[in-house]
């Protein structure tokens, strides 16, 4: 079993839709959870970063962590064409440099 | 700040040739990472430097790969000799730890094609 599993998609939604992106993981030692957004021909950029379980909101984006189920989600409200990108989850154990990335989900938001 | 700067953006070379990829990290960041991204394997960590010292090179595929960081503002990743299976996007990232966790800032990558 891979440490981090992420559905590669592609996911195509109309503008204004609510988008749900998900990752599952197997290593219970992961403590920090991140979402990176990667536009075509660009490097990943950190979108959100959470520690432990619960929700974190930043504008139209909400990151959710359920440690008991080893499941993390990123919700995008009122999705925009500019949200079209690949979204990668990443996680790491405490005080560690080695992020474990999912392979990414390709999202297209159609105007 | 200009962010992490990588060069070249694209590199096309023939099998057996030496390839050198370059990276300028964000000023003040004391950690530097080289990653490789492919469709099959996703993002893979190749090597991690802290304060210019290589800390973890366990991800370097084989002896054909080498990386250096002669000072805080410059790093290189060299492949010699290159092979077609090295074709990928190579990313450099720098970071400053935030409460013990590295928040990575990536460059735009070098698209390498080995023919």
mmCIF file of C-alpha atoms in Angstrom:
data_model
loop_
_atom_site.group_PDB
_atom_site.id
_atom_site.type_symbol
_atom_site.label_atom_id
_atom_site.label_comp_id
_atom_site.label_asym_id
_atom_site.label_seq_id
_atom_site.Cartn_x
_atom_site.Cartn_y
_atom_site.Cartn_z
ATOM 1 C CA UNK A 1 0.000 0.000 0.000
ATOM 2 C CA UNK A 2 1.356 3.415 -0.960
ATOM 3 C CA UNK A 3 1.838 5.883 1.875
ATOM 4 C CA UNK A 4 -0.339 8.520 0.211
ATOM 5 C CA UNK A 5 -3.105 7.828 -2.288
ATOM 6 C CA UNK A 6 -4.739 10.530 -4.378
ATOM 7 C CA UNK A 7 -7.251 10.121 -7.183
ATOM 8 C CA UNK A 8 -5.564 11.562 -10.290
ATOM 9 C CA UNK A 9 -8.856 12.614 -11.870
ATOM 10 C CA UNK A 10 -9.230 14.429 -14.158
ATOM 11 C CA UNK A 11 -12.035 16.332 -12.469
ATOM 12 C CA UNK A 12 -14.095 18.740 -14.564
ATOM 13 C CA UNK A 13 -16.682 21.054 -12.969
ATOM 14 C CA UNK A 14 -18.697 24.110 -14.017
ATOM 15 C CA UNK A 15 -17.794 27.527 -12.660
ATOM 16 C CA UNK A 16 -19.350 28.135 -9.249
ATOM 17 C CA UNK A 17 -19.386 24.473 -8.233
ATOM 18 C CA UNK A 18 -18.088 23.174 -4.919
ATOM 19 C CA UNK A 19 -15.038 21.006 -5.456
ATOM 20 C CA UNK A 20 -13.869 18.253 -3.125
ATOM 21 C CA UNK A 21 -10.326 16.880 -3.443
ATOM 22 C CA UNK A 22 -9.168 14.024 -1.253
ATOM 23 C CA UNK A 23 -6.187 11.995 -0.108
ATOM 24 C CA UNK A 24 -5.850 8.943 2.065
ATOM 25 C CA UNK A 25 -2.711 7.900 3.871
ATOM 26 C CA UNK A 26 -1.406 4.905 5.774
ATOM 27 C CA UNK A 27 1.307 6.346 8.059
ATOM 28 C CA UNK A 28 -0.277 7.303 11.369
ATOM 29 C CA UNK A 29 2.863 9.286 12.258
ATOM 30 C CA UNK A 30 1.961 12.057 9.810
ATOM 31 C CA UNK A 31 1.152 15.206 11.753
ATOM 32 C CA UNK A 32 1.288 18.062 9.254
ATOM 33 C CA UNK A 33 -0.846 18.158 6.146
ATOM 34 C CA UNK A 34 -0.472 20.458 3.195
ATOM 35 C CA UNK A 35 -2.111 21.214 -0.109
ATOM 36 C CA UNK A 36 -0.076 22.475 -3.031
ATOM 37 C CA UNK A 37 -1.490 23.905 -6.249
ATOM 38 C CA UNK A 38 0.466 23.438 -9.471
ATOM 39 C CA UNK A 39 -0.407 25.340 -12.624
ATOM 40 C CA UNK A 40 0.703 23.945 -15.958
ATOM 41 C CA UNK A 41 4.441 24.379 -16.540
ATOM 42 C CA UNK A 42 4.946 25.842 -13.068
ATOM 43 C CA UNK A 43 6.244 24.570 -9.758
ATOM 44 C CA UNK A 44 3.890 23.637 -6.924
ATOM 45 C CA UNK A 45 2.887 26.471 -4.573
ATOM 46 C CA UNK A 46 1.759 25.995 -1.003
ATOM 47 C CA UNK A 47 -1.957 26.647 -0.689
ATOM 48 C CA UNK A 48 -2.814 25.548 2.826
ATOM 49 C CA UNK A 49 -1.139 23.923 5.781
ATOM 50 C CA UNK A 50 -2.806 22.285 8.775
ATOM 51 C CA UNK A 51 -1.716 20.513 11.874
ATOM 52 C CA UNK A 52 -3.721 17.754 13.511
ATOM 53 C CA UNK A 53 -7.394 17.071 12.919
ATOM 54 C CA UNK A 54 -10.146 19.544 12.187
ATOM 55 C CA UNK A 55 -10.884 22.243 9.649
ATOM 56 C CA UNK A 56 -8.978 25.271 8.468
ATOM 57 C CA UNK A 57 -10.519 27.918 6.257
ATOM 58 C CA UNK A 58 -8.830 30.460 3.990
ATOM 59 C CA UNK A 59 -11.183 32.396 1.756
ATOM 60 C CA UNK A 60 -12.866 29.976 -0.641
ATOM 61 C CA UNK A 61 -10.630 27.102 0.478
ATOM 62 C CA UNK A 62 -11.195 24.750 3.407
ATOM 63 C CA UNK A 63 -8.770 22.023 4.440
ATOM 64 C CA UNK A 64 -10.094 19.177 6.520
ATOM 65 C CA UNK A 65 -8.132 16.466 8.335
ATOM 66 C CA UNK A 66 -9.624 13.314 9.826
ATOM 67 C CA UNK A 67 -6.781 11.482 11.530
ATOM 68 C CA UNK A 68 -8.990 8.639 12.742
ATOM 69 C CA UNK A 69 -9.841 7.771 9.137
ATOM 70 C CA UNK A 70 -6.443 8.848 7.754
ATOM 71 C CA UNK A 71 -8.258 11.045 5.275
ATOM 72 C CA UNK A 72 -7.720 14.656 4.251
ATOM 73 C CA UNK A 73 -9.795 16.893 2.009
ATOM 74 C CA UNK A 74 -9.600 20.246 0.293
ATOM 75 C CA UNK A 75 -12.872 21.986 -0.513
ATOM 76 C CA UNK A 76 -13.092 24.844 -2.977
ATOM 77 C CA UNK A 77 -16.266 26.940 -2.844
ATOM 78 C CA UNK A 78 -17.514 29.021 -5.770
ATOM 79 C CA UNK A 79 -14.847 27.522 -8.025
ATOM 80 C CA UNK A 80 -13.356 29.771 -10.701
ATOM 81 C CA UNK A 81 -11.631 29.006 -14.020
ATOM 82 C CA UNK A 82 -8.446 30.334 -12.383
ATOM 83 C CA UNK A 83 -8.634 27.385 -9.972
ATOM 84 C CA UNK A 84 -7.889 25.032 -12.868
ATOM 85 C CA UNK A 85 -4.656 23.318 -11.866
ATOM 86 C CA UNK A 86 -3.259 20.127 -10.386
ATOM 87 C CA UNK A 87 -3.719 19.876 -6.615
ATOM 88 C CA UNK A 88 -1.210 17.832 -4.644
ATOM 89 C CA UNK A 89 -1.588 16.769 -1.059
ATOM 90 C CA UNK A 90 1.552 16.417 1.031
ATOM 91 C CA UNK A 91 2.212 15.285 4.551
ATOM 92 C CA UNK A 92 5.076 14.932 6.970
ATOM 93 C CA UNK A 93 5.863 13.654 10.424
ATOM 94 C CA UNK A 94 6.794 16.174 13.082
ATOM 95 C CA UNK A 95 10.063 18.125 12.773
ATOM 96 C CA UNK A 96 10.931 16.438 9.513
ATOM 97 C CA UNK A 97 11.956 17.769 6.121
ATOM 98 C CA UNK A 98 10.785 14.855 4.011
ATOM 99 C CA UNK A 99 7.354 15.587 2.581
ATOM 100 C CA UNK A 100 5.417 12.682 1.113
ATOM 101 C CA UNK A 101 3.378 13.904 -1.842
ATOM 102 C CA UNK A 102 0.307 12.488 -3.506
ATOM 103 C CA UNK A 103 0.503 12.302 -7.297
ATOM 104 C CA UNK A 104 -2.004 15.100 -7.715
ATOM 105 C CA UNK A 105 -5.549 15.600 -9.010
ATOM 106 C CA UNK A 106 -6.034 17.567 -12.231
ATOM 107 C CA UNK A 107 -8.956 19.991 -11.862
ATOM 108 C CA UNK A 108 -10.593 21.930 -14.687
ATOM 109 C CA UNK A 109 -13.216 24.585 -13.922
ATOM 110 C CA UNK A 110 -15.234 25.398 -17.016
ATOM 111 C CA UNK A 111 -16.628 28.936 -17.507
ATOM 112 C CA UNK B 1 11.619 38.710 -3.863
ATOM 113 C CA UNK B 2 11.895 36.919 -7.222
ATOM 114 C CA UNK B 3 11.329 33.510 -5.719
ATOM 115 C CA UNK B 4 13.377 30.424 -6.496
ATOM 116 C CA UNK B 5 15.089 30.806 -9.857
ATOM 117 C CA UNK B 6 15.983 27.804 -11.976
ATOM 118 C CA UNK B 7 17.826 27.590 -15.258
ATOM 119 C CA UNK B 8 17.542 26.505 -17.947
ATOM 120 C CA UNK B 9 13.737 26.197 -18.309
ATOM 121 C CA UNK B 10 14.134 23.549 -20.985
ATOM 122 C CA UNK B 11 17.051 21.305 -21.830
ATOM 123 C CA UNK B 12 17.195 18.891 -24.726
ATOM 124 C CA UNK B 13 20.277 16.732 -24.934
ATOM 125 C CA UNK B 14 21.487 13.460 -26.349
ATOM 126 C CA UNK B 15 22.126 10.326 -24.377
ATOM 127 C CA UNK B 16 25.596 10.321 -22.860
ATOM 128 C CA UNK B 17 25.923 14.080 -22.584
ATOM 129 C CA UNK B 18 26.470 15.950 -19.326
ATOM 130 C CA UNK B 19 23.591 18.047 -18.065
ATOM 131 C CA UNK B 20 23.847 20.764 -15.412
ATOM 132 C CA UNK B 21 20.770 22.286 -13.807
ATOM 133 C CA UNK B 22 21.042 25.461 -11.754
ATOM 134 C CA UNK B 23 19.126 26.925 -8.841
ATOM 135 C CA UNK B 24 19.131 30.181 -6.903
ATOM 136 C CA UNK B 25 17.106 29.811 -3.677
ATOM 137 C CA UNK B 26 15.180 32.553 -1.919
ATOM 138 C CA UNK B 27 17.511 34.744 0.089
ATOM 139 C CA UNK B 28 17.471 33.824 3.772
ATOM 140 C CA UNK B 29 16.162 30.319 3.274
ATOM 141 C CA UNK B 30 18.556 27.795 4.788
ATOM 142 C CA UNK B 31 17.115 24.597 3.295
ATOM 143 C CA UNK B 32 17.305 23.567 -0.351
ATOM 144 C CA UNK B 33 15.725 20.591 -2.048
ATOM 145 C CA UNK B 34 15.985 19.034 -5.504
ATOM 146 C CA UNK B 35 12.917 17.117 -6.676
ATOM 147 C CA UNK B 36 12.110 15.193 -9.845
ATOM 148 C CA UNK B 37 8.561 14.952 -11.186
ATOM 149 C CA UNK B 38 7.254 12.331 -13.621
ATOM 150 C CA UNK B 39 3.757 11.149 -14.453
ATOM 151 C CA UNK B 40 4.550 7.647 -13.232
ATOM 152 C CA UNK B 41 6.241 8.451 -9.923
ATOM 153 C CA UNK B 42 5.031 11.962 -9.062
ATOM 154 C CA UNK B 43 7.354 14.206 -7.058
ATOM 155 C CA UNK B 44 10.443 12.472 -5.712
ATOM 156 C CA UNK B 45 12.979 14.037 -3.369
ATOM 157 C CA UNK B 46 16.480 13.656 -4.771
ATOM 158 C CA UNK B 47 18.600 15.540 -2.248
ATOM 159 C CA UNK B 48 18.226 17.906 0.711
ATOM 160 C CA UNK B 49 20.741 20.550 1.815
ATOM 161 C CA UNK B 50 20.670 22.432 5.094
ATOM 162 C CA UNK B 51 22.982 25.423 5.519
ATOM 163 C CA UNK B 52 24.751 24.378 2.286
ATOM 164 C CA UNK B 53 25.542 20.879 3.634
ATOM 165 C CA UNK B 54 24.023 17.773 1.978
ATOM 166 C CA UNK B 55 21.935 16.076 4.663
ATOM 167 C CA UNK B 56 20.051 13.427 2.730
ATOM 168 C CA UNK B 57 20.993 12.199 -0.741
ATOM 169 C CA UNK B 58 19.236 8.855 -0.476
ATOM 170 C CA UNK B 59 16.903 9.813 -3.319
ATOM 171 C CA UNK B 60 19.673 10.329 -5.854
ATOM 172 C CA UNK B 61 19.041 7.524 -8.351
ATOM 173 C CA UNK B 62 22.631 6.500 -8.976
ATOM 174 C CA UNK B 63 26.202 7.729 -9.209
ATOM 175 C CA UNK B 64 25.450 9.524 -12.455
ATOM 176 C CA UNK B 65 23.665 12.165 -10.378
ATOM 177 C CA UNK B 66 25.532 14.662 -8.230
ATOM 178 C CA UNK B 67 24.556 17.909 -6.512
ATOM 179 C CA UNK B 68 26.504 20.744 -4.992
ATOM 180 C CA UNK B 69 25.749 23.845 -2.990
ATOM 181 C CA UNK B 70 28.935 25.934 -2.888
ATOM 182 C CA UNK B 71 27.209 28.855 -1.140
ATOM 183 C CA UNK B 72 23.843 29.921 0.238
ATOM 184 C CA UNK B 73 22.685 31.403 -3.058
ATOM 185 C CA UNK B 74 23.515 28.729 -5.597
ATOM 186 C CA UNK B 75 23.102 25.010 -6.194
ATOM 187 C CA UNK B 76 23.647 22.676 -9.145
ATOM 188 C CA UNK B 77 22.360 19.243 -10.063
ATOM 189 C CA UNK B 78 24.526 17.407 -12.565
ATOM 190 C CA UNK B 79 23.768 14.266 -14.551
ATOM 191 C CA UNK B 80 26.726 12.613 -16.259
ATOM 192 C CA UNK B 81 26.210 10.678 -18.466
ATOM 193 C CA UNK B 82 22.535 11.378 -19.125
ATOM 194 C CA UNK B 83 20.101 8.635 -20.195
ATOM 195 C CA UNK B 84 16.619 8.773 -21.770
ATOM 196 C CA UNK B 85 15.051 7.562 -18.502
ATOM 197 C CA UNK B 86 16.307 10.774 -16.834
ATOM 198 C CA UNK B 87 13.749 12.741 -18.856
ATOM 199 C CA UNK B 88 11.539 14.545 -16.325
ATOM 200 C CA UNK B 89 10.859 17.935 -14.780
ATOM 201 C CA UNK B 90 13.435 18.809 -12.134
ATOM 202 C CA UNK B 91 12.415 21.237 -9.419
ATOM 203 C CA UNK B 92 14.484 23.113 -6.919
ATOM 204 C CA UNK B 93 12.768 24.310 -3.737
ATOM 205 C CA UNK B 94 13.932 26.334 -0.769
ATOM 206 C CA UNK B 95 12.389 26.752 2.645
ATOM 207 C CA UNK B 96 12.591 28.189 6.094
ATOM 208 C CA UNK B 97 11.234 25.980 8.864
ATOM 209 C CA UNK B 98 8.035 27.152 10.517
ATOM 210 C CA UNK B 99 7.570 25.496 13.920
ATOM 211 C CA UNK B 100 9.718 22.586 12.795
ATOM 212 C CA UNK B 101 8.009 22.050 9.440
ATOM 213 C CA UNK B 102 9.535 23.004 6.114
ATOM 214 C CA UNK B 103 7.257 25.116 3.917
ATOM 215 C CA UNK B 104 8.650 24.653 0.459
ATOM 216 C CA UNK B 105 8.794 27.321 -2.232
ATOM 217 C CA UNK B 106 9.376 25.764 -5.637
ATOM 218 C CA UNK B 107 11.005 27.164 -8.730
ATOM 219 C CA UNK B 108 9.369 26.806 -12.147
ATOM 220 C CA UNK B 109 11.414 23.723 -12.942
ATOM 221 C CA UNK B 110 13.679 22.511 -15.725
ATOM 222 C CA UNK B 111 12.046 20.289 -18.341
ATOM 223 C CA UNK B 112 14.768 17.805 -19.315
ATOM 224 C CA UNK B 113 14.509 15.672 -22.429
ATOM 225 C CA UNK B 114 17.256 13.148 -23.107
ATOM 226 C CA UNK B 115 17.059 11.719 -26.630
#
